[in-house]
């Protein structure tokens, strides 16, 4: 039995504990380290998923809108269990529930990689077949027969050939969908239970810093996630199974698929390791002095702090009653949404998260398409340049909040100010555009005239009329004139030499239409590089991206603490869970889908599957891409600021009401405390349930 003492002034029953020490509890240190590692693991896996967006799109021949469904399936997993995990998990063993979640995340990650091992090898969409040796020649321009000359400019259909077998990749993306859903289910308890555990057992003045540290370490996860994505994107998907000398594309080609599966195996192992420490942590920790009883009056709290004994009220834990908890769920939910500040906060964050998730999901793709960078370089820039700025901003926000001891209103103003400044900086992205690549028949005419309208786009011309070409598919070559042609056939090339990636096409008639040169006109494999002017703009784009990311992330920790401090302690876990549920249901799921669908509308040339049907987009109208991508991102943030103004008015009323209530309750508690002390000092029984039982000899 725990040894207890009676205080001579209040009669409270107290645990006899060692003298109070301001040092952090060792178990809390271990929990912070374990939670940080779990955050790192889940962030690494999540960012790696986003870094493989284009790889999955090309591997399974699916459009961006369907990729958005795969990416949003993670949030679907959260949707299934988040409310119940947040509510019931707060009353059960939180560390062990987090451990189970980490195990589920690792299993989901392994499931995503499974299609690589059960499907066939990746087939590059190409009309080029390498010769057996360099002495053989290719015929990129099949000659039309007399029977075919009647439909000179008609577009030939791309029907399945005889013996064509349905590609297994049609259904293989289902494994990615299910794996990501399982990842979402496993990630559910990490944030709401982990953050509430820290806030419950850390001192109030340090809680914001601890949470800021956890979130900062979580930001380091995406750094390694994108770097891992950059590394895997350089490695060919079927490395070890194909002769790389015979591969006719490079990592900068729109058809290149990297070793996307390798990163998921690595991320799965790391996530599985993060589950181990939580099995050795206790269900609860000693409550800090400043959180001993949040209903205490200022004088009661002062008495506890001034006591020479480290005190904890005896709190006998009863077995969890699931039926009782279930019956209280709906009334508790009504109480939570009865807080108008919380409701407006949800609306603001939902809009902000729609903007953020859509922007982050397709930013590597935007860098690829708009600035002509490879998938590997785009992921590298995201991991080494952009994400560290976010990490520094998150940590700095926590330090600023602790340094200036911001209250609820101060945190709200700081978060709003940084978000608004970041918005104005982001407007400058609209001015950092690049012109479309010159692609004959899509963005320029065969004579080199730029600015083709949709009605004027035609891949057929007099220069390639003698060839039996298909306008479907993507097999680009770069002519001497700096113009890209969709295929060597559409470039009017009649012969080719070389092998693998070193094939050169000769006698390309369409190249000579806009290029005054006599003799042999050649073209080489691949799309022509972007202009130098675009390369000069890109460093400024990245610098502005770093600055805006840092400014916006400064308000991350204060904004999150605003949520925590405006909610009653007993509703904290549920509030965090509902917040996560709402943002992921109304932002995490739909944002990648409608962002992807809108981006698909800017596609200029689609790839086609071997057995028929539209595949992944090969080239976009970069000007239109920039307008819809940045316009949608900034438009959503503009709408969120309208709710912020309403939220400030409600927050001011809420704080004023709480201040009046605290003053009223404080006066009543002071009077009650004086009566209690008088009753105990005179040996009179206290009628409100507190046991005085003071030793009579001591009184005498």
Short mmCIF file of N, CA and C in Angstrom, two decimals, residues 154-294:
data_model
loop_
_atom_site.label_atom_id
_atom_site.label_comp_id
_atom_site.label_asym_id
_atom_site.label_seq_id
_atom_site.Cartn_x
_atom_site.Cartn_y
_atom_site.Cartn_z
N UNK A 154 -5.54 10.58 -92.44
CA UNK A 154 -6.33 9.98 -91.37
C UNK A 154 -5.40 9.39 -90.32
N UNK A 155 -5.91 9.38 -89.12
CA UNK A 155 -5.12 8.86 -88.01
C UNK A 155 -5.37 7.38 -87.86
N UNK A 156 -4.38 6.54 -88.01
CA UNK A 156 -4.59 5.11 -87.89
C UNK A 156 -4.95 4.73 -86.46
N UNK A 157 -5.80 3.73 -86.32
CA UNK A 157 -6.23 3.30 -84.98
C UNK A 157 -5.16 2.43 -84.35
N UNK A 158 -5.19 2.40 -83.04
CA UNK A 158 -4.22 1.60 -82.31
C UNK A 158 -4.97 0.47 -81.63
N UNK A 159 -5.28 -0.56 -82.39
CA UNK A 159 -6.06 -1.68 -81.89
C UNK A 159 -5.14 -2.76 -81.35
N UNK A 160 -5.64 -3.59 -80.42
CA UNK A 160 -4.82 -4.69 -79.92
C UNK A 160 -4.43 -5.64 -81.04
N UNK A 161 -3.21 -6.03 -81.06
CA UNK A 161 -2.73 -6.95 -82.08
C UNK A 161 -3.11 -8.39 -81.74
N UNK A 162 -3.05 -9.25 -82.73
CA UNK A 162 -3.37 -10.65 -82.50
C UNK A 162 -2.38 -11.27 -81.52
N UNK A 163 -2.89 -12.01 -80.58
CA UNK A 163 -2.04 -12.65 -79.58
C UNK A 163 -1.71 -11.74 -78.42
N UNK A 164 -2.28 -10.52 -78.43
CA UNK A 164 -2.00 -9.60 -77.32
C UNK A 164 -2.66 -10.10 -76.05
N UNK A 165 -1.89 -10.18 -74.99
CA UNK A 165 -2.42 -10.61 -73.71
C UNK A 165 -2.64 -9.39 -72.83
N UNK A 166 -3.71 -9.44 -72.07
CA UNK A 166 -4.03 -8.31 -71.20
C UNK A 166 -2.91 -8.10 -70.19
N UNK A 167 -2.47 -6.89 -70.06
CA UNK A 167 -1.36 -6.59 -69.16
C UNK A 167 -1.78 -6.72 -67.71
N UNK A 168 -0.92 -7.33 -66.91
CA UNK A 168 -1.24 -7.52 -65.50
C UNK A 168 -1.26 -6.21 -64.74
N UNK A 169 -0.61 -5.16 -65.30
CA UNK A 169 -0.54 -3.89 -64.58
C UNK A 169 -1.91 -3.23 -64.45
N UNK A 170 -2.88 -3.72 -65.22
CA UNK A 170 -4.21 -3.15 -65.14
C UNK A 170 -4.76 -3.27 -63.72
N UNK A 171 -4.47 -4.37 -63.07
CA UNK A 171 -4.99 -4.59 -61.73
C UNK A 171 -3.94 -4.51 -60.64
N UNK A 172 -2.67 -4.41 -61.02
CA UNK A 172 -1.62 -4.41 -60.01
C UNK A 172 -1.66 -3.19 -59.09
N UNK A 173 -2.22 -2.07 -59.58
CA UNK A 173 -2.27 -0.89 -58.73
C UNK A 173 -3.23 -1.09 -57.55
N UNK A 174 -4.06 -2.14 -57.61
CA UNK A 174 -4.96 -2.44 -56.49
C UNK A 174 -4.14 -2.76 -55.23
N UNK A 175 -2.99 -3.42 -55.41
CA UNK A 175 -2.13 -3.72 -54.26
C UNK A 175 -1.61 -2.44 -53.62
N UNK A 176 -1.29 -1.46 -54.45
CA UNK A 176 -0.84 -0.16 -53.92
C UNK A 176 -1.97 0.50 -53.14
N UNK A 177 -3.18 0.42 -53.68
CA UNK A 177 -4.34 0.99 -53.00
C UNK A 177 -4.57 0.35 -51.63
N UNK A 178 -4.58 -0.98 -51.59
CA UNK A 178 -4.83 -1.68 -50.33
C UNK A 178 -3.69 -1.46 -49.33
N UNK A 179 -2.47 -1.47 -49.82
CA UNK A 179 -1.33 -1.23 -48.94
C UNK A 179 -1.35 0.15 -48.32
N UNK A 180 -1.74 1.14 -49.11
CA UNK A 180 -1.79 2.50 -48.59
C UNK A 180 -2.94 2.66 -47.60
N UNK A 181 -4.05 1.96 -47.82
CA UNK A 181 -5.14 1.99 -46.84
C UNK A 181 -4.68 1.40 -45.52
N UNK A 182 -3.95 0.29 -45.58
CA UNK A 182 -3.43 -0.34 -44.37
C UNK A 182 -2.43 0.57 -43.67
N UNK A 183 -1.62 1.28 -44.43
CA UNK A 183 -0.72 2.27 -43.85
C UNK A 183 -1.50 3.35 -43.10
N UNK A 184 -2.60 3.79 -43.70
CA UNK A 184 -3.42 4.81 -43.06
C UNK A 184 -4.03 4.34 -41.76
N UNK A 185 -4.48 3.08 -41.73
CA UNK A 185 -5.03 2.53 -40.49
C UNK A 185 -3.96 2.47 -39.41
N UNK A 186 -2.77 2.04 -39.78
CA UNK A 186 -1.69 1.93 -38.80
C UNK A 186 -1.20 3.27 -38.29
N UNK A 187 -1.25 4.30 -39.12
CA UNK A 187 -0.75 5.61 -38.70
C UNK A 187 -1.73 6.33 -37.77
N UNK A 188 -2.97 5.85 -37.72
CA UNK A 188 -4.03 6.55 -37.00
C UNK A 188 -3.69 6.93 -35.56
N UNK A 189 -3.21 6.01 -34.72
CA UNK A 189 -3.01 6.38 -33.31
C UNK A 189 -1.76 7.21 -33.02
N UNK A 190 -0.85 7.33 -33.97
CA UNK A 190 0.45 7.94 -33.67
C UNK A 190 0.30 9.40 -33.24
N UNK A 191 -0.40 10.21 -34.03
CA UNK A 191 -0.48 11.63 -33.71
C UNK A 191 -1.40 11.95 -32.53
N UNK A 192 -2.69 11.57 -32.56
CA UNK A 192 -3.57 11.99 -31.46
C UNK A 192 -3.16 11.42 -30.11
N UNK A 193 -2.79 10.15 -30.05
CA UNK A 193 -2.41 9.55 -28.78
C UNK A 193 -1.02 10.00 -28.34
N UNK A 194 -0.12 10.15 -29.30
CA UNK A 194 1.24 10.57 -28.95
C UNK A 194 1.30 12.00 -28.44
N UNK A 195 0.63 12.93 -29.14
CA UNK A 195 0.65 14.33 -28.73
C UNK A 195 -0.08 14.53 -27.40
N UNK A 196 -1.22 13.86 -27.22
CA UNK A 196 -1.95 14.00 -25.96
C UNK A 196 -1.17 13.41 -24.79
N UNK A 197 -0.41 12.34 -25.03
CA UNK A 197 0.43 11.74 -23.98
C UNK A 197 1.49 12.73 -23.52
N UNK A 198 2.12 13.41 -24.47
CA UNK A 198 3.13 14.41 -24.12
C UNK A 198 2.50 15.57 -23.36
N UNK A 199 1.39 16.06 -23.84
CA UNK A 199 0.75 17.22 -23.21
C UNK A 199 0.23 16.88 -21.81
N UNK A 200 -0.12 15.62 -21.58
CA UNK A 200 -0.61 15.21 -20.26
C UNK A 200 0.50 15.13 -19.23
N UNK A 201 1.68 14.68 -19.63
CA UNK A 201 2.72 14.35 -18.66
C UNK A 201 3.96 15.24 -18.77
N UNK A 202 3.93 16.25 -19.61
CA UNK A 202 5.02 17.23 -19.66
C UNK A 202 4.56 18.52 -19.00
N UNK A 203 5.49 19.29 -18.44
CA UNK A 203 5.14 20.56 -17.85
C UNK A 203 4.61 21.50 -18.94
N UNK A 204 3.63 22.31 -18.57
CA UNK A 204 2.94 23.16 -19.55
C UNK A 204 3.91 24.04 -20.32
N UNK A 205 4.89 24.60 -19.64
CA UNK A 205 5.82 25.52 -20.31
C UNK A 205 6.75 24.80 -21.28
N UNK A 206 6.88 23.48 -21.13
CA UNK A 206 7.76 22.72 -22.01
C UNK A 206 7.02 21.92 -23.07
N UNK A 207 5.71 21.78 -22.92
CA UNK A 207 4.95 20.94 -23.84
C UNK A 207 5.07 21.42 -25.28
N UNK A 208 4.96 22.74 -25.49
CA UNK A 208 5.04 23.28 -26.85
C UNK A 208 6.40 22.99 -27.47
N UNK A 209 7.47 23.11 -26.66
CA UNK A 209 8.81 22.85 -27.17
C UNK A 209 8.98 21.38 -27.53
N UNK A 210 8.47 20.49 -26.67
CA UNK A 210 8.58 19.06 -26.93
C UNK A 210 7.83 18.68 -28.21
N UNK A 211 6.62 19.20 -28.34
CA UNK A 211 5.84 18.90 -29.54
C UNK A 211 6.52 19.47 -30.78
N UNK A 212 7.09 20.67 -30.62
CA UNK A 212 7.84 21.26 -31.73
C UNK A 212 9.03 20.41 -32.13
N UNK A 213 9.73 19.82 -31.13
CA UNK A 213 10.87 18.95 -31.43
C UNK A 213 10.42 17.69 -32.17
N UNK A 214 9.30 17.11 -31.70
CA UNK A 214 8.78 15.91 -32.35
C UNK A 214 8.41 16.21 -33.80
N UNK A 215 7.73 17.33 -34.02
CA UNK A 215 7.31 17.68 -35.37
C UNK A 215 8.51 18.05 -36.25
N UNK A 216 9.54 18.61 -35.63
CA UNK A 216 10.74 18.94 -36.40
C UNK A 216 11.45 17.67 -36.86
N UNK A 217 11.56 16.71 -35.96
CA UNK A 217 12.17 15.43 -36.34
C UNK A 217 11.33 14.73 -37.39
N UNK A 218 10.00 14.91 -37.27
CA UNK A 218 9.11 14.34 -38.29
C UNK A 218 9.37 14.96 -39.65
N UNK A 219 9.76 16.23 -39.67
CA UNK A 219 10.06 16.89 -40.95
C UNK A 219 11.35 16.34 -41.55
N UNK A 220 12.25 15.83 -40.69
CA UNK A 220 13.49 15.24 -41.21
C UNK A 220 13.17 13.98 -42.00
N UNK A 221 12.07 13.30 -41.63
CA UNK A 221 11.67 12.09 -42.34
C UNK A 221 11.49 12.32 -43.83
N UNK A 222 10.73 13.35 -44.23
CA UNK A 222 10.61 13.62 -45.66
C UNK A 222 11.93 13.93 -46.36
N UNK A 223 12.89 14.50 -45.64
CA UNK A 223 14.20 14.75 -46.26
C UNK A 223 14.78 13.43 -46.75
N UNK A 224 14.80 12.43 -45.85
CA UNK A 224 15.34 11.13 -46.24
C UNK A 224 14.40 10.41 -47.20
N UNK A 225 13.09 10.66 -47.08
CA UNK A 225 12.14 10.04 -47.99
C UNK A 225 12.34 10.50 -49.42
N UNK A 226 12.49 11.80 -49.61
CA UNK A 226 12.71 12.32 -50.97
C UNK A 226 14.10 11.96 -51.49
N UNK A 227 15.10 11.93 -50.59
CA UNK A 227 16.43 11.51 -51.03
C UNK A 227 16.43 10.04 -51.45
N UNK A 228 15.68 9.23 -50.70
CA UNK A 228 15.55 7.83 -51.09
C UNK A 228 14.83 7.72 -52.42
N UNK A 229 13.82 8.56 -52.61
CA UNK A 229 13.12 8.58 -53.90
C UNK A 229 14.02 9.02 -55.03
N UNK A 230 14.91 9.97 -54.76
CA UNK A 230 15.86 10.43 -55.77
C UNK A 230 16.82 9.32 -56.17
N UNK A 231 17.30 8.59 -55.17
CA UNK A 231 18.23 7.49 -55.44
C UNK A 231 17.56 6.39 -56.25
N UNK A 232 16.35 5.97 -55.82
CA UNK A 232 15.66 4.88 -56.49
C UNK A 232 15.21 5.27 -57.90
N UNK A 233 14.93 6.57 -58.11
CA UNK A 233 14.49 7.02 -59.44
C UNK A 233 15.61 6.92 -60.46
N UNK A 234 16.86 6.92 -60.01
CA UNK A 234 18.00 6.79 -60.93
C UNK A 234 18.20 5.35 -61.39
N UNK A 235 17.73 4.41 -60.56
CA UNK A 235 17.93 2.99 -60.85
C UNK A 235 16.78 2.48 -61.70
N UNK A 236 17.07 1.80 -62.77
CA UNK A 236 16.01 1.29 -63.65
C UNK A 236 15.17 0.26 -62.91
N UNK A 237 13.87 0.25 -63.19
CA UNK A 237 12.92 -0.57 -62.45
C UNK A 237 13.29 -2.05 -62.46
N UNK A 238 13.78 -2.55 -63.57
CA UNK A 238 14.11 -3.98 -63.69
C UNK A 238 15.61 -4.20 -63.69
N UNK A 239 16.32 -3.40 -62.89
CA UNK A 239 17.76 -3.51 -62.82
C UNK A 239 18.15 -4.94 -62.43
N UNK A 240 19.13 -5.48 -63.14
CA UNK A 240 19.55 -6.85 -62.87
C UNK A 240 18.86 -7.87 -63.75
N UNK A 241 17.77 -7.47 -64.40
CA UNK A 241 17.02 -8.41 -65.25
C UNK A 241 17.07 -8.03 -66.73
N UNK A 242 17.57 -6.84 -67.03
CA UNK A 242 17.65 -6.40 -68.42
C UNK A 242 19.05 -5.91 -68.73
N UNK A 243 19.38 -5.92 -70.00
CA UNK A 243 20.66 -5.38 -70.47
C UNK A 243 20.50 -3.88 -70.65
N UNK A 244 21.12 -3.09 -69.78
CA UNK A 244 20.95 -1.65 -69.81
C UNK A 244 21.50 -1.03 -71.09
N UNK A 245 22.39 -1.71 -71.78
CA UNK A 245 22.93 -1.18 -73.03
C UNK A 245 21.87 -1.15 -74.12
N UNK A 246 20.81 -1.94 -73.96
CA UNK A 246 19.78 -2.01 -74.97
C UNK A 246 18.57 -1.15 -74.62
N UNK A 247 18.60 -0.47 -73.48
CA UNK A 247 17.51 0.42 -73.09
C UNK A 247 17.66 1.73 -73.84
N UNK A 248 16.61 2.16 -74.52
CA UNK A 248 16.71 3.32 -75.41
C UNK A 248 16.26 4.63 -74.77
N UNK A 249 16.06 4.66 -73.46
CA UNK A 249 15.63 5.88 -72.78
C UNK A 249 16.56 6.18 -71.62
N UNK A 250 16.55 7.43 -71.17
CA UNK A 250 17.34 7.87 -70.02
C UNK A 250 16.40 8.25 -68.88
N UNK A 251 16.96 8.58 -67.73
CA UNK A 251 16.15 8.91 -66.55
C UNK A 251 15.36 10.20 -66.72
N UNK A 252 15.71 11.01 -67.72
CA UNK A 252 14.97 12.25 -67.97
C UNK A 252 13.80 12.05 -68.92
N UNK A 253 13.66 10.85 -69.45
CA UNK A 253 12.57 10.55 -70.39
C UNK A 253 11.26 10.38 -69.64
N UNK A 254 10.16 10.77 -70.28
CA UNK A 254 8.83 10.68 -69.66
C UNK A 254 8.37 9.24 -69.50
N UNK A 255 9.08 8.29 -70.09
CA UNK A 255 8.70 6.88 -69.97
C UNK A 255 9.57 6.13 -68.98
N UNK A 256 10.57 6.78 -68.43
CA UNK A 256 11.49 6.11 -67.51
C UNK A 256 10.79 5.76 -66.20
N UNK A 257 11.01 4.55 -65.72
CA UNK A 257 10.48 4.11 -64.42
C UNK A 257 11.65 3.63 -63.58
N UNK A 258 11.81 4.24 -62.42
CA UNK A 258 12.89 3.86 -61.52
C UNK A 258 12.51 2.67 -60.65
N UNK A 259 13.43 2.27 -59.79
CA UNK A 259 13.22 1.13 -58.88
C UNK A 259 12.35 1.56 -57.70
N UNK A 260 11.09 1.87 -57.99
CA UNK A 260 10.16 2.39 -56.99
C UNK A 260 9.95 1.41 -55.84
N UNK A 261 10.00 0.13 -56.13
CA UNK A 261 9.71 -0.91 -55.14
C UNK A 261 10.79 -1.01 -54.06
N UNK A 262 12.02 -0.66 -54.40
CA UNK A 262 13.13 -0.80 -53.47
C UNK A 262 12.96 0.10 -52.25
N UNK A 263 12.53 1.33 -52.47
CA UNK A 263 12.35 2.26 -51.36
C UNK A 263 11.27 1.82 -50.39
N UNK A 264 10.23 1.17 -50.91
CA UNK A 264 9.16 0.71 -50.02
C UNK A 264 9.64 -0.41 -49.10
N UNK A 265 10.52 -1.26 -49.59
CA UNK A 265 11.09 -2.30 -48.73
C UNK A 265 11.91 -1.69 -47.61
N UNK A 266 12.71 -0.68 -47.94
CA UNK A 266 13.54 -0.01 -46.93
C UNK A 266 12.66 0.71 -45.92
N UNK A 267 11.65 1.44 -46.40
CA UNK A 267 10.76 2.17 -45.50
C UNK A 267 9.97 1.23 -44.60
N UNK A 268 9.59 0.06 -45.12
CA UNK A 268 8.85 -0.91 -44.31
C UNK A 268 9.67 -1.43 -43.15
N UNK A 269 10.95 -1.68 -43.38
CA UNK A 269 11.83 -2.17 -42.30
C UNK A 269 12.00 -1.10 -41.22
N UNK A 270 12.20 0.15 -41.63
CA UNK A 270 12.36 1.24 -40.67
C UNK A 270 11.10 1.43 -39.84
N UNK A 271 9.93 1.36 -40.47
CA UNK A 271 8.67 1.52 -39.75
C UNK A 271 8.47 0.39 -38.75
N UNK A 272 8.84 -0.82 -39.12
CA UNK A 272 8.71 -1.96 -38.21
C UNK A 272 9.60 -1.78 -36.98
N UNK A 273 10.79 -1.24 -37.17
CA UNK A 273 11.70 -1.00 -36.04
C UNK A 273 11.14 0.04 -35.08
N UNK A 274 10.38 1.00 -35.59
CA UNK A 274 9.86 2.07 -34.73
C UNK A 274 8.83 1.57 -33.73
N UNK A 275 8.29 0.37 -33.94
CA UNK A 275 7.27 -0.15 -33.03
C UNK A 275 7.86 -0.69 -31.73
N UNK A 276 9.13 -1.07 -31.75
CA UNK A 276 9.72 -1.79 -30.62
C UNK A 276 9.70 -1.01 -29.31
N UNK A 277 10.16 0.25 -29.23
CA UNK A 277 10.26 0.91 -27.92
C UNK A 277 8.93 1.08 -27.20
N UNK A 278 7.82 1.20 -27.92
CA UNK A 278 6.54 1.49 -27.28
C UNK A 278 6.05 0.33 -26.41
N UNK A 279 6.53 -0.89 -26.68
CA UNK A 279 6.09 -2.04 -25.88
C UNK A 279 6.63 -1.97 -24.46
N UNK A 280 7.65 -1.16 -24.21
CA UNK A 280 8.30 -1.12 -22.90
C UNK A 280 7.94 0.14 -22.11
N UNK A 281 6.95 0.89 -22.56
CA UNK A 281 6.56 2.12 -21.88
C UNK A 281 5.30 1.91 -21.06
N UNK A 282 5.16 2.61 -19.93
CA UNK A 282 3.98 2.44 -19.07
C UNK A 282 2.75 3.13 -19.65
N UNK A 283 1.60 2.73 -19.12
CA UNK A 283 0.34 3.33 -19.56
C UNK A 283 0.26 4.80 -19.19
N UNK A 284 0.77 5.16 -18.01
CA UNK A 284 0.71 6.54 -17.55
C UNK A 284 1.99 6.90 -16.83
N UNK A 285 2.21 8.20 -16.65
CA UNK A 285 3.39 8.73 -15.98
C UNK A 285 2.95 9.65 -14.84
N UNK A 286 3.87 9.98 -13.92
CA UNK A 286 3.53 10.96 -12.87
C UNK A 286 3.12 12.29 -13.48
N UNK A 287 2.06 12.88 -12.91
CA UNK A 287 1.55 14.14 -13.42
C UNK A 287 2.41 15.29 -12.90
N UNK A 288 2.88 16.18 -13.76
CA UNK A 288 3.68 17.33 -13.30
C UNK A 288 2.91 18.19 -12.32
N UNK A 289 3.64 18.94 -11.50
CA UNK A 289 3.02 19.77 -10.48
C UNK A 289 2.07 20.79 -11.08
N UNK A 290 2.47 21.41 -12.20
CA UNK A 290 1.63 22.46 -12.77
C UNK A 290 0.40 21.91 -13.47
N UNK A 291 0.31 20.56 -13.54
CA UNK A 291 -0.89 19.95 -14.10
C UNK A 291 -1.54 19.03 -13.08
N UNK A 292 -1.19 19.22 -11.81
CA UNK A 292 -1.66 18.31 -10.77
C UNK A 292 -3.16 18.24 -10.74
N UNK A 293 -3.82 19.37 -10.81
CA UNK A 293 -5.28 19.40 -10.87
C UNK A 293 -5.67 20.68 -11.57
N UNK A 294 -6.09 20.58 -12.81
CA UNK A 294 -6.38 21.78 -13.59
C UNK A 294 -7.61 22.51 -13.09
#
